[in-house]
Amino acid sequence: MKKGVRKIYTEVAHTYDFINHILTVGFDIYWRKKAAKNASEGAGTLWLDVCSGTGEMAQSLSRCAGSNVKIISLDFSFPMLLKALQKRRVKNITFIESEARRLPFPDATFDLLTISFATRNIDHKRDFLISHLREFLRVLKPGGRFVNLETSQPSSRLLRKFFHFYIRRIVRPVGTLISGSKAGYSYLSFTVPRFYSPEEFSSLLRESGFRKIDSQKLLFGVSAIHTAVK
Ligand SMILES: C[S@@+](CC[C@H](N)C(=O)[O-])C[C@H]1O[C@@H](n2cnc3c(N)ncnc32)[C@H](O)[C@@H]1O
């Protein structure tokens, strides 16, 4: 599946940002800003954004960062990273092409680790996701913070049904039409309805070894920001 995920991001890289912004009517931008602001408060000087894609989260972080902060933007898709590199230069960001499961850094390197709209991509199985979360924990310094922004599940049954309907009937065909990638938006419409509720994801973080876990629902639970500490 990993090869499949990488291939999908090769196909959608050129339209990824545009489709996100129109199909969330700009909420994705606002949510990343919110997560970045939250993440950056008192977060030390060395930050890692994993599965960074076109660098949207890394840029939001950079805008909140002081001049002494260094940000590493890591992704295994070269076309996605290339898009990030082509954007207006933002201070403090270094780009690395790498796999998130084995991060090329020693233990206890980072003060902050963020991931946005990508945890679903590594959720092939619960154990598999936990092994990634443990890898994130490994590279964080003791006391370092983890911030996860991801789609979630509204607690209202009616809203949840509407949200899944919107993903299947609007996001999937429109995304496919604009990007030309059927696989990309079928994958998205498969993973979004199956992802964890905020409570379930908090429990996964606990099981992976994080503490001080907190979650904030966004737009009635369509997305959520989780914060946790090593
Ligand atoms: C939905 S995009 C999210 C990009 C960005 N974080 C954002 O907020 O828009 C998911 C990204 O995760 C990357 N990705 C998925 N699995 C990965 C893995 N195992 N290692 C590294 N990158 C991965 C993909 O290449 C893609 O760029």
PDB file of C-alpha atoms and ligand atoms in Angstrom:
ATOM      1  CA  MET A   1       0.000   0.000   0.000  1.00  0.00           C
ATOM      2  CA  LYS A   2       2.908   2.376   0.760  1.00  0.00           C
ATOM      3  CA  LYS A   3       3.920   2.324  -2.901  1.00  0.00           C
ATOM      4  CA  GLY A   4       0.274   3.015  -3.720  1.00  0.00           C
ATOM      5  CA  VAL A   5       0.127   6.027  -1.382  1.00  0.00           C
ATOM      6  CA  ARG A   6       3.332   7.444  -2.848  1.00  0.00           C
ATOM      7  CA  LYS A   7       1.974   6.981  -6.378  1.00  0.00           C
ATOM      8  CA  ILE A   8      -1.255   8.763  -5.410  1.00  0.00           C
ATOM      9  CA  TYR A   9       0.662  11.823  -4.219  1.00  0.00           C
ATOM     10  CA  THR A  10       2.668  11.850  -7.444  1.00  0.00           C
ATOM     11  CA  GLU A  11      -0.645  12.024  -9.309  1.00  0.00           C
ATOM     12  CA  VAL A  12      -2.313  14.710  -7.186  1.00  0.00           C
ATOM     13  CA  ALA A  13       0.647  16.974  -6.315  1.00  0.00           C
ATOM     14  CA  HIS A  14      -0.082  19.550  -9.022  1.00  0.00           C
ATOM     15  CA  THR A  15      -3.677  20.213  -7.858  1.00  0.00           C
ATOM     16  CA  TYR A  16      -3.424  19.198  -4.175  1.00  0.00           C
ATOM     17  CA  ASP A  17      -3.555  22.660  -2.568  1.00  0.00           C
ATOM     18  CA  PHE A  18      -6.206  24.031  -4.916  1.00  0.00           C
ATOM     19  CA  ILE A  19      -8.589  21.101  -4.351  1.00  0.00           C
ATOM     20  CA  ASN A  20      -8.101  21.222  -0.576  1.00  0.00           C
ATOM     21  CA  HIS A  21      -8.851  24.913  -0.425  1.00  0.00           C
ATOM     22  CA  ILE A  22     -12.000  24.783  -2.557  1.00  0.00           C
ATOM     23  CA  LEU A  23     -13.485  21.584  -1.113  1.00  0.00           C
ATOM     24  CA  THR A  24     -13.001  22.749   2.479  1.00  0.00           C
ATOM     25  CA  VAL A  25     -13.968  26.329   1.492  1.00  0.00           C
ATOM     26  CA  GLY A  26     -10.689  27.449   3.007  1.00  0.00           C
ATOM     27  CA  PHE A  27     -11.175  25.751   6.377  1.00  0.00           C
ATOM     28  CA  ASP A  28      -7.996  23.699   5.847  1.00  0.00           C
ATOM     29  CA  ILE A  29      -5.951  26.920   5.837  1.00  0.00           C
ATOM     30  CA  TYR A  30      -7.618  28.184   8.999  1.00  0.00           C
ATOM     31  CA  TRP A  31      -7.181  24.814  10.772  1.00  0.00           C
ATOM     32  CA  ARG A  32      -3.472  24.604   9.941  1.00  0.00           C
ATOM     33  CA  LYS A  33      -2.993  28.169  11.205  1.00  0.00           C
ATOM     34  CA  LYS A  34      -4.783  27.279  14.422  1.00  0.00           C
ATOM     35  CA  ALA A  35      -2.769  24.082  14.894  1.00  0.00           C
ATOM     36  CA  ALA A  36       0.489  25.913  14.119  1.00  0.00           C
ATOM     37  CA  LYS A  37      -0.284  28.695  16.593  1.00  0.00           C
ATOM     38  CA  ASN A  38      -1.154  26.153  19.233  1.00  0.00           C
ATOM     39  CA  ALA A  39       1.944  24.051  18.437  1.00  0.00           C
ATOM     40  CA  SER A  40       4.402  26.930  18.407  1.00  0.00           C
ATOM     41  CA  GLU A  41       3.645  28.309  21.863  1.00  0.00           C
ATOM     42  CA  GLY A  42       6.739  27.711  23.996  1.00  0.00           C
ATOM     43  CA  ALA A  43       7.883  24.902  21.711  1.00  0.00           C
ATOM     44  CA  GLY A  44      11.675  25.333  21.713  1.00  0.00           C
ATOM     45  CA  THR A  45      13.765  25.816  18.600  1.00  0.00           C
ATOM     46  CA  LEU A  46      13.892  22.592  16.543  1.00  0.00           C
ATOM     47  CA  TRP A  47      10.625  21.534  14.890  1.00  0.00           C
ATOM     48  CA  LEU A  48       9.765  18.662  12.572  1.00  0.00           C
ATOM     49  CA  ASP A  49       6.716  18.553  10.289  1.00  0.00           C
ATOM     50  CA  VAL A  50       6.295  14.966   9.057  1.00  0.00           C
ATOM     51  CA  CYS A  51       4.311  14.018   5.940  1.00  0.00           C
ATOM     52  CA  SER A  52       4.684  17.682   5.128  1.00  0.00           C
ATOM     53  CA  GLY A  53       3.541  17.436   1.501  1.00  0.00           C
ATOM     54  CA  THR A  54       3.372  20.783  -0.253  1.00  0.00           C
ATOM     55  CA  GLY A  55       4.613  22.472   2.919  1.00  0.00           C
ATOM     56  CA  GLU A  56       1.377  24.197   3.959  1.00  0.00           C
ATOM     57  CA  MET A  57       1.763  23.309   7.638  1.00  0.00           C
ATOM     58  CA  ALA A  58       5.501  24.036   7.646  1.00  0.00           C
ATOM     59  CA  GLN A  59       4.728  27.486   6.257  1.00  0.00           C
ATOM     60  CA  SER A  60       2.075  28.115   8.901  1.00  0.00           C
ATOM     61  CA  LEU A  61       4.605  27.050  11.541  1.00  0.00           C
ATOM     62  CA  SER A  62       7.255  29.272  10.040  1.00  0.00           C
ATOM     63  CA  ARG A  63       4.969  32.292  10.329  1.00  0.00           C
ATOM     64  CA  CYS A  64       4.605  31.620  14.066  1.00  0.00           C
ATOM     65  CA  ALA A  65       8.297  30.908  14.628  1.00  0.00           C
ATOM     66  CA  GLY A  66      10.964  33.183  16.050  1.00  0.00           C
ATOM     67  CA  SER A  67      14.176  33.730  14.080  1.00  0.00           C
ATOM     68  CA  ASN A  68      16.021  31.130  16.194  1.00  0.00           C
ATOM     69  CA  VAL A  69      13.650  28.305  15.168  1.00  0.00           C
ATOM     70  CA  LYS A  70      14.627  25.698  12.563  1.00  0.00           C
ATOM     71  CA  ILE A  71      11.879  23.693  10.848  1.00  0.00           C
ATOM     72  CA  ILE A  72      12.365  20.434   8.969  1.00  0.00           C
ATOM     73  CA  SER A  73       9.696  19.537   6.452  1.00  0.00           C
ATOM     74  CA  LEU A  74       9.787  15.790   5.710  1.00  0.00           C
ATOM     75  CA  ASP A  75       7.856  13.738   3.161  1.00  0.00           C
ATOM     76  CA  PHE A  76       8.440  10.628   1.040  1.00  0.00           C
ATOM     77  CA  SER A  77       6.875  12.130  -2.097  1.00  0.00           C
ATOM     78  CA  PHE A  78       9.331  14.114  -4.181  1.00  0.00           C
ATOM     79  CA  PRO A  79       6.604  15.774  -6.342  1.00  0.00           C
ATOM     80  CA  MET A  80       4.836  17.043  -3.201  1.00  0.00           C
ATOM     81  CA  LEU A  81       8.108  18.407  -1.782  1.00  0.00           C
ATOM     82  CA  LEU A  82       8.881  20.014  -5.122  1.00  0.00           C
ATOM     83  CA  LYS A  83       5.598  21.933  -4.898  1.00  0.00           C
ATOM     84  CA  ALA A  84       6.624  23.107  -1.425  1.00  0.00           C
ATOM     85  CA  LEU A  85       9.996  24.232  -2.749  1.00  0.00           C
ATOM     86  CA  GLN A  86       8.374  26.179  -5.596  1.00  0.00           C
ATOM     87  CA  LYS A  87       6.336  28.283  -3.188  1.00  0.00           C
ATOM     88  CA  ARG A  88       7.410  31.682  -2.042  1.00  0.00           C
ATOM     89  CA  ARG A  89      10.514  31.144   0.044  1.00  0.00           C
ATOM     90  CA  VAL A  90       9.713  30.940   3.716  1.00  0.00           C
ATOM     91  CA  LYS A  91      12.403  31.395   6.288  1.00  0.00           C
ATOM     92  CA  ASN A  92      13.796  28.592   8.455  1.00  0.00           C
ATOM     93  CA  ILE A  93      12.528  25.554   6.496  1.00  0.00           C
ATOM     94  CA  THR A  94      14.718  22.653   5.347  1.00  0.00           C
ATOM     95  CA  PHE A  95      13.176  19.930   3.160  1.00  0.00           C
ATOM     96  CA  ILE A  96      13.991  16.227   3.495  1.00  0.00           C
ATOM     97  CA  GLU A  97      12.715  13.333   1.381  1.00  0.00           C
ATOM     98  CA  SER A  98      12.212  10.430   3.760  1.00  0.00           C
ATOM     99  CA  GLU A  99       9.858   7.775   5.057  1.00  0.00           C
ATOM    100  CA  ALA A 100       8.021   8.657   8.299  1.00  0.00           C
ATOM    101  CA  ARG A 101       8.309   5.193   9.790  1.00  0.00           C
ATOM    102  CA  ARG A 102      12.089   5.383  10.131  1.00  0.00           C
ATOM    103  CA  LEU A 103      12.981   8.977  10.703  1.00  0.00           C
ATOM    104  CA  PRO A 104      16.611   9.788   9.871  1.00  0.00           C
ATOM    105  CA  PHE A 105      17.282  11.473  13.229  1.00  0.00           C
ATOM    106  CA  PRO A 106      18.746  10.375  16.553  1.00  0.00           C
ATOM    107  CA  ASP A 107      16.566   9.900  19.639  1.00  0.00           C
ATOM    108  CA  ALA A 108      15.396  13.032  21.466  1.00  0.00           C
ATOM    109  CA  THR A 109      16.190  15.515  18.681  1.00  0.00           C
ATOM    110  CA  PHE A 110      13.087  17.705  18.363  1.00  0.00           C
ATOM    111  CA  ASP A 111      11.160  20.080  20.608  1.00  0.00           C
ATOM    112  CA  LEU A 112       8.038  19.796  18.468  1.00  0.00           C
ATOM    113  CA  LEU A 113       6.687  17.319  15.923  1.00  0.00           C
ATOM    114  CA  THR A 114       3.610  18.096  13.824  1.00  0.00           C
ATOM    115  CA  ILE A 115       1.577  16.169  11.277  1.00  0.00           C
ATOM    116  CA  SER A 116      -1.448  17.436   9.360  1.00  0.00           C
ATOM    117  CA  PHE A 117      -3.966  15.520   7.261  1.00  0.00           C
ATOM    118  CA  ALA A 118      -1.595  12.570   6.900  1.00  0.00           C
ATOM    119  CA  THR A 119      -2.175  10.302   9.900  1.00  0.00           C
ATOM    120  CA  ARG A 120      -4.933   8.646   7.869  1.00  0.00           C
ATOM    121  CA  ASN A 121      -2.267   7.734   5.289  1.00  0.00           C
ATOM    122  CA  ILE A 122      -0.319   5.682   7.810  1.00  0.00           C
ATOM    123  CA  ASP A 123      -3.349   4.058   9.345  1.00  0.00           C
ATOM    124  CA  HIS A 124      -3.345   0.823   7.352  1.00  0.00           C
ATOM    125  CA  LYS A 125      -3.684  -1.036  10.618  1.00  0.00           C
ATOM    126  CA  ARG A 126      -3.891   0.049  14.250  1.00  0.00           C
ATOM    127  CA  ASP A 127      -0.514  -1.548  15.112  1.00  0.00           C
ATOM    128  CA  PHE A 128       1.095   0.044  12.103  1.00  0.00           C
ATOM    129  CA  LEU A 129      -0.108   3.484  13.156  1.00  0.00           C
ATOM    130  CA  ILE A 130       1.099   2.881  16.715  1.00  0.00           C
ATOM    131  CA  SER A 131       4.562   1.964  15.421  1.00  0.00           C
ATOM    132  CA  HIS A 132       4.690   5.324  13.594  1.00  0.00           C
ATOM    133  CA  LEU A 133       3.502   7.208  16.663  1.00  0.00           C
ATOM    134  CA  ARG A 134       6.246   5.508  18.681  1.00  0.00           C
ATOM    135  CA  GLU A 135       8.781   6.596  16.069  1.00  0.00           C
ATOM    136  CA  PHE A 136       7.523  10.183  16.467  1.00  0.00           C
ATOM    137  CA  LEU A 137       7.874   9.813  20.223  1.00  0.00           C
ATOM    138  CA  ARG A 138      11.446   8.521  19.806  1.00  0.00           C
ATOM    139  CA  VAL A 139      12.705  11.629  18.003  1.00  0.00           C
ATOM    140  CA  LEU A 140      11.029  14.042  20.442  1.00  0.00           C
ATOM    141  CA  LYS A 141      13.001  15.357  23.406  1.00  0.00           C
ATOM    142  CA  PRO A 142      11.558  14.506  26.819  1.00  0.00           C
ATOM    143  CA  GLY A 143       8.862  17.142  27.349  1.00  0.00           C
ATOM    144  CA  GLY A 144       8.667  17.689  23.567  1.00  0.00           C
ATOM    145  CA  ARG A 145       5.238  18.203  22.018  1.00  0.00           C
ATOM    146  CA  PHE A 146       3.306  16.340  19.359  1.00  0.00           C
ATOM    147  CA  VAL A 147       0.520  18.056  17.430  1.00  0.00           C
ATOM    148  CA  ASN A 148      -1.771  16.126  15.107  1.00  0.00           C
ATOM    149  CA  LEU A 149      -4.319  17.808  12.835  1.00  0.00           C
ATOM    150  CA  GLU A 150      -6.569  15.331  11.058  1.00  0.00           C
ATOM    151  CA  THR A 151     -10.095  14.744   9.858  1.00  0.00           C
ATOM    152  CA  SER A 152     -12.209  13.173  12.565  1.00  0.00           C
ATOM    153  CA  GLN A 153     -15.768  12.016  13.241  1.00  0.00           C
ATOM    154  CA  PRO A 154     -18.549  14.408  14.301  1.00  0.00           C
ATOM    155  CA  SER A 155     -20.232  13.000  17.405  1.00  0.00           C
ATOM    156  CA  SER A 156     -23.721  13.801  16.048  1.00  0.00           C
ATOM    157  CA  ARG A 157     -24.894  10.847  13.942  1.00  0.00           C
ATOM    158  CA  LEU A 158     -26.715  13.119  11.539  1.00  0.00           C
ATOM    159  CA  LEU A 159     -23.695  15.366  10.975  1.00  0.00           C
ATOM    160  CA  ARG A 160     -21.452  12.339  10.592  1.00  0.00           C
ATOM    161  CA  LYS A 161     -23.754  10.959   7.879  1.00  0.00           C
ATOM    162  CA  PHE A 162     -23.803  14.295   6.105  1.00  0.00           C
ATOM    163  CA  PHE A 163     -20.003  14.608   6.353  1.00  0.00           C
ATOM    164  CA  HIS A 164     -19.452  11.117   4.873  1.00  0.00           C
ATOM    165  CA  PHE A 165     -22.022  11.832   2.167  1.00  0.00           C
ATOM    166  CA  TYR A 166     -20.184  15.066   1.289  1.00  0.00           C
ATOM    167  CA  ILE A 167     -16.867  13.175   1.060  1.00  0.00           C
ATOM    168  CA  ARG A 168     -18.301  10.401  -1.131  1.00  0.00           C
ATOM    169  CA  ARG A 169     -20.631  12.410  -3.350  1.00  0.00           C
ATOM    170  CA  ILE A 170     -18.869  15.777  -3.672  1.00  0.00           C
ATOM    171  CA  VAL A 171     -15.183  15.513  -2.719  1.00  0.00           C
ATOM    172  CA  ARG A 172     -14.575  12.245  -4.536  1.00  0.00           C
ATOM    173  CA  PRO A 173     -16.013  13.189  -7.981  1.00  0.00           C
ATOM    174  CA  VAL A 174     -14.860  16.815  -7.899  1.00  0.00           C
ATOM    175  CA  GLY A 175     -11.351  15.832  -6.699  1.00  0.00           C
ATOM    176  CA  THR A 176     -11.140  13.150  -9.389  1.00  0.00           C
ATOM    177  CA  LEU A 177     -12.312  15.545 -12.086  1.00  0.00           C
ATOM    178  CA  ILE A 178      -9.876  18.341 -11.218  1.00  0.00           C
ATOM    179  CA  SER A 179      -6.817  16.206 -10.416  1.00  0.00           C
ATOM    180  CA  GLY A 180      -7.401  13.497 -13.025  1.00  0.00           C
ATOM    181  CA  SER A 181      -6.565  10.948 -10.295  1.00  0.00           C
ATOM    182  CA  LYS A 182      -9.362   8.466  -9.631  1.00  0.00           C
ATOM    183  CA  ALA A 183      -7.176   6.515  -7.182  1.00  0.00           C
ATOM    184  CA  GLY A 184      -6.320   9.641  -5.175  1.00  0.00           C
ATOM    185  CA  TYR A 185      -9.858  10.704  -4.352  1.00  0.00           C
ATOM    186  CA  SER A 186     -11.215   7.158  -4.020  1.00  0.00           C
ATOM    187  CA  TYR A 187      -8.493   6.603  -1.424  1.00  0.00           C
ATOM    188  CA  LEU A 188      -9.497   9.773   0.408  1.00  0.00           C
ATOM    189  CA  SER A 189     -13.180   8.874   0.391  1.00  0.00           C
ATOM    190  CA  PHE A 190     -12.274   5.410   1.715  1.00  0.00           C
ATOM    191  CA  THR A 191     -10.046   6.607   4.573  1.00  0.00           C
ATOM    192  CA  VAL A 192     -11.964   9.644   5.897  1.00  0.00           C
ATOM    193  CA  PRO A 193     -15.139   7.818   7.068  1.00  0.00           C
ATOM    194  CA  ARG A 194     -13.006   5.080   8.663  1.00  0.00           C
ATOM    195  CA  PHE A 195     -10.682   7.290  10.687  1.00  0.00           C
ATOM    196  CA  TYR A 196     -10.850   7.505  14.490  1.00  0.00           C
ATOM    197  CA  SER A 197     -13.045   9.710  16.656  1.00  0.00           C
ATOM    198  CA  PRO A 198     -11.135  12.195  18.885  1.00  0.00           C
ATOM    199  CA  GLU A 199     -11.576   9.846  21.868  1.00  0.00           C
ATOM    200  CA  GLU A 200     -10.282   6.806  19.951  1.00  0.00           C
ATOM    201  CA  PHE A 201      -7.256   8.718  18.659  1.00  0.00           C
ATOM    202  CA  SER A 202      -6.476   9.975  22.195  1.00  0.00           C
ATOM    203  CA  SER A 203      -6.462   6.387  23.356  1.00  0.00           C
ATOM    204  CA  LEU A 204      -4.053   5.421  20.542  1.00  0.00           C
ATOM    205  CA  LEU A 205      -1.707   8.214  21.613  1.00  0.00           C
ATOM    206  CA  ARG A 206      -1.816   6.971  25.195  1.00  0.00           C
ATOM    207  CA  GLU A 207      -1.058   3.432  24.054  1.00  0.00           C
ATOM    208  CA  SER A 208       1.905   4.739  22.029  1.00  0.00           C
ATOM    209  CA  GLY A 209       3.454   6.298  25.129  1.00  0.00           C
ATOM    210  CA  PHE A 210       2.350   9.932  24.956  1.00  0.00           C
ATOM    211  CA  ARG A 211       1.011  11.760  28.009  1.00  0.00           C
ATOM    212  CA  LYS A 212      -0.906  14.983  28.718  1.00  0.00           C
ATOM    213  CA  ILE A 213      -3.164  14.253  25.750  1.00  0.00           C
ATOM    214  CA  ASP A 214      -5.663  16.870  24.776  1.00  0.00           C
ATOM    215  CA  SER A 215      -8.028  17.227  21.817  1.00  0.00           C
ATOM    216  CA  GLN A 216      -9.964  20.043  20.243  1.00  0.00           C
ATOM    217  CA  LYS A 217     -12.812  19.428  17.815  1.00  0.00           C
ATOM    218  CA  LEU A 218     -13.026  21.664  14.767  1.00  0.00           C
ATOM    219  CA  LEU A 219     -16.264  22.397  12.903  1.00  0.00           C
ATOM    220  CA  PHE A 220     -18.443  20.047  15.002  1.00  0.00           C
ATOM    221  CA  GLY A 221     -15.789  17.320  14.866  1.00  0.00           C
ATOM    222  CA  VAL A 222     -15.180  17.228  11.104  1.00  0.00           C
ATOM    223  CA  SER A 223     -11.505  17.626  12.063  1.00  0.00           C
ATOM    224  CA  ALA A 224      -9.595  17.611  15.320  1.00  0.00           C
ATOM    225  CA  ILE A 225      -6.314  18.845  16.760  1.00  0.00           C
ATOM    226  CA  HIS A 226      -4.637  16.520  19.239  1.00  0.00           C
ATOM    227  CA  THR A 227      -1.732  17.664  21.373  1.00  0.00           C
ATOM    228  CA  ALA A 228       0.410  15.369  23.477  1.00  0.00           C
ATOM    229  CA  VAL A 229       3.707  15.402  25.332  1.00  0.00           C
ATOM    230  CA  LYS A 230       6.600  12.930  25.469  1.00  0.00           C
TER     231      LYS A 230
HETATM  232  C1  LIG B   1      -2.772  14.530   2.595  1.00  0.00           C
HETATM  233  S1  LIG B   1      -1.096  14.968   2.385  1.00  0.00           S
HETATM  234  C2  LIG B   1      -0.863  16.133   3.689  1.00  0.00           C
HETATM  235  C3  LIG B   1       0.202  17.143   3.399  1.00  0.00           C
HETATM  236  C4  LIG B   1       0.331  18.275   4.397  1.00  0.00           C
HETATM  237  N1  LIG B   1       0.744  17.792   5.684  1.00  0.00           N
HETATM  238  C5  LIG B   1      -0.921  19.104   4.494  1.00  0.00           C
HETATM  239  O1  LIG B   1      -1.317  19.493   5.586  1.00  0.00           O
HETATM  240  O2  LIG B   1      -1.474  19.443   3.440  1.00  0.00           O
HETATM  241  C6  LIG B   1      -0.260  13.535   2.996  1.00  0.00           C
HETATM  242  C7  LIG B   1       1.228  13.575   2.788  1.00  0.00           C
HETATM  243  O3  LIG B   1       1.816  12.529   3.547  1.00  0.00           O
HETATM  244  C8  LIG B   1       2.872  11.955   2.789  1.00  0.00           C
HETATM  245  N2  LIG B   1       3.095  10.605   3.324  1.00  0.00           N
HETATM  246  C9  LIG B   1       2.186   9.604   3.425  1.00  0.00           C
HETATM  247  N3  LIG B   1       2.731   8.520   3.993  1.00  0.00           N
HETATM  248  C10 LIG B   1       4.026   8.841   4.251  1.00  0.00           C
HETATM  249  C11 LIG B   1       5.096   8.138   4.850  1.00  0.00           C
HETATM  250  N4  LIG B   1       4.942   6.884   5.278  1.00  0.00           N
HETATM  251  N5  LIG B   1       6.293   8.768   4.982  1.00  0.00           N
HETATM  252  C12 LIG B   1       6.458  10.046   4.534  1.00  0.00           C
HETATM  253  N6  LIG B   1       5.471  10.768   3.956  1.00  0.00           N
HETATM  254  C13 LIG B   1       4.263  10.177   3.827  1.00  0.00           C
HETATM  255  C14 LIG B   1       2.379  11.996   1.370  1.00  0.00           C
HETATM  256  O4  LIG B   1       3.431  11.919   0.441  1.00  0.00           O
HETATM  257  C15 LIG B   1       1.654  13.344   1.339  1.00  0.00           C
HETATM  258  O5  LIG B   1       2.502  14.379   0.908  1.00  0.00           O
END
